Amino acid sequence: MSSQNAPNSDWEKKVTEYFKEKLKENNATNWVPSLNDVPVHYLKPNSLVKFRCMVQDMFDPEFYMGVYETVDPNTNARVLHFGKYRDVAECGPQQELDLNSSQTVTSERQTFYCVPVPGESAWAYISASQARVSPSTSYTPSRHKRSYEEDEDMDLHPSKQKEQHMGSGSDIHGCVEPKRLETEASAGHHVISPNCSPPLDLNFPLPGEKGPACLVKVYESWESFKVNDVLEVFGVLSVDPVLSIVNSEERDSSALDPMECMDTAEEQRVHSPPASLVPRIHVILAQKLQHINPLLPACLNEEESKSFVSNFMSELSPVRAELLGFLTHALLGDSLAAEYLILHLISTVYARRDVLPLGKFTVNLSGCPRNSAFTEHLYRLIQQLVPASYHLRMSIESMNQARFIPHKDYTANRLVSGLLQLASNTSLVIDETQLEQGQLDTAGVHNVTALGNLITWQKVDYDFNYHRMEFPCNINVLITSEGRSLLPSDCQVHLQPQIIPPNMEEYMSSLLTAVLPSVLNKFRIYLSLLRLLDYSISDEVTKAVEEDFVEMRKNNPESVTADDLHKMLLVARFLSLSAGQTTLSRERWLRAKQLEALRKARLQQQKCVNGNEL
């Protein structure tokens, strides 16, 4: 873009407005190529692209030439150019950049390091990719997320990740991904690039992840975004090969800004990786996503979304009944555990009072069969229901070796990710059934403490060497164990299997194949939508609950504590929402009390059987 006259900043507003309007037309957002499913080498440089991502790190603000002047040394003709949405100054064959021009305007932009949403389920990713154009090729998009088998293998064996991405990735949907390192950058995260040694770590939070990492350059309102936000960005794709020169051994230091030479070599490598591996997106529009379920409208507050919500709510009752049946089978015929699993899956932190997160509902499912890979199969089913999840197998080895807490690397000036750097509303399934006796080292103790803090306070303390910084989160944690979990939880439900299938894998797989795809999609909408609904309790019901509490304590003050009341109110909240009711009724309160009584009776019975604390 160039101009003979002095620039007028109005054009910048017009660009944003133009694209905002255009993207509203005819479902246009579906037609913009997405970096989530089209490899970067299939996309046209400087074209409009979109990217659904999580902000993994924020770099320092960057100065660039918003306006600059070029001069033709032969004719002395001068041309003004705009530098916005570009990484490299545009110079014609007969033009030179005039760095001393009085017309130069220095502007500022913010760079975010963004990665695909950690643990995004294959169904969510594929549904989001249904309507789209694959530019100028017959390429079939398939940046598949971790499949179940890979997940199992790669969880604790980073060395296998490299082997994995050297082969051709063919997922359950039969798409084969081209053997290109750009798209197959998996989260041993190490990608060998021609200009880089040692290999480049793409810093994905979870092992086995695939997909592009991007440097997302934001020009306005960047203070409204923060680390771990999930965004959808629309912007100009920049993959100029010149950007890779910064990484090259033979780089000509005179081509670089003198200020940049103050950075360490490690920092330059991390902040200016080759564009073929880490493309740049110059943002025109960016929005924070309320959720990442592609089966729901992106924003539920808009008028056109309200009819979607009301239509779905009108058929909620049969969906809940079918989901309860499905989960009862998954939990080996235990309908009480299935009720609690529904409440857990729709729970969300809706507010914080001082440091206390309200609405968290961590369930410890005890009594799980140890030797049948039960948790593995249960996780596989949960993965089919929620848009993002991760299965953490607890073992002495994994606790001692895995990196849970993100930490700041001051040499490279970046935040090194960890397993607990997850997007809001991710389902984290922790499997304690394989845990054996052993010694935790210092790192292991820190990791177990971090899990405890995540569950109790819904926060992760990132390590900045000299201090720790609290990052609030909203993660749904489900713990499976034989006895009572070593970790804290809000609610322990002891599993009472009614059936023990001779072949667990066959049994669980047949459950999934028996569900119609349209019904499965209704389950997915149900679980995502109910998290987003408001809820309240009328003064009248509050008074009735208080009187009930006093009455319960009359007979046996020890039997019902304030903590029990809080738990019952939480169960009542999610029970109401699970039935599509946004206020508490007397009937739901009584049902919540009944569920809690059944759950406690079970624990008591188990204590008597075992003669010890569960």
Coordinates of C-alpha atoms in Angstrom, one line a residue, residues 75 84 205 243 261 345 419-420 429 451 509 519 606:
T75 CA 15.2 10.3 -10.3
K84 CA 0.7 -1.8 8.9
P205 CA 1.4 -27.3 26.6
L243 CA 11.9 -13.4 8.3
C261 CA 21.1 -6.8 18.6
L345 CA -19.6 -32.1 33.1
L419 CA 0.6 -29.5 31.3
L420 CA -1.5 -27.2 33.4
V429 CA -9.3 -36.6 33.8
L451 CA -2.8 -30.3 41.1
S509 CA -16.7 -49.2 21.9
V519 CA -27.8 -37.8 19.2
Q606 CA -18.1 -49.0 51.9

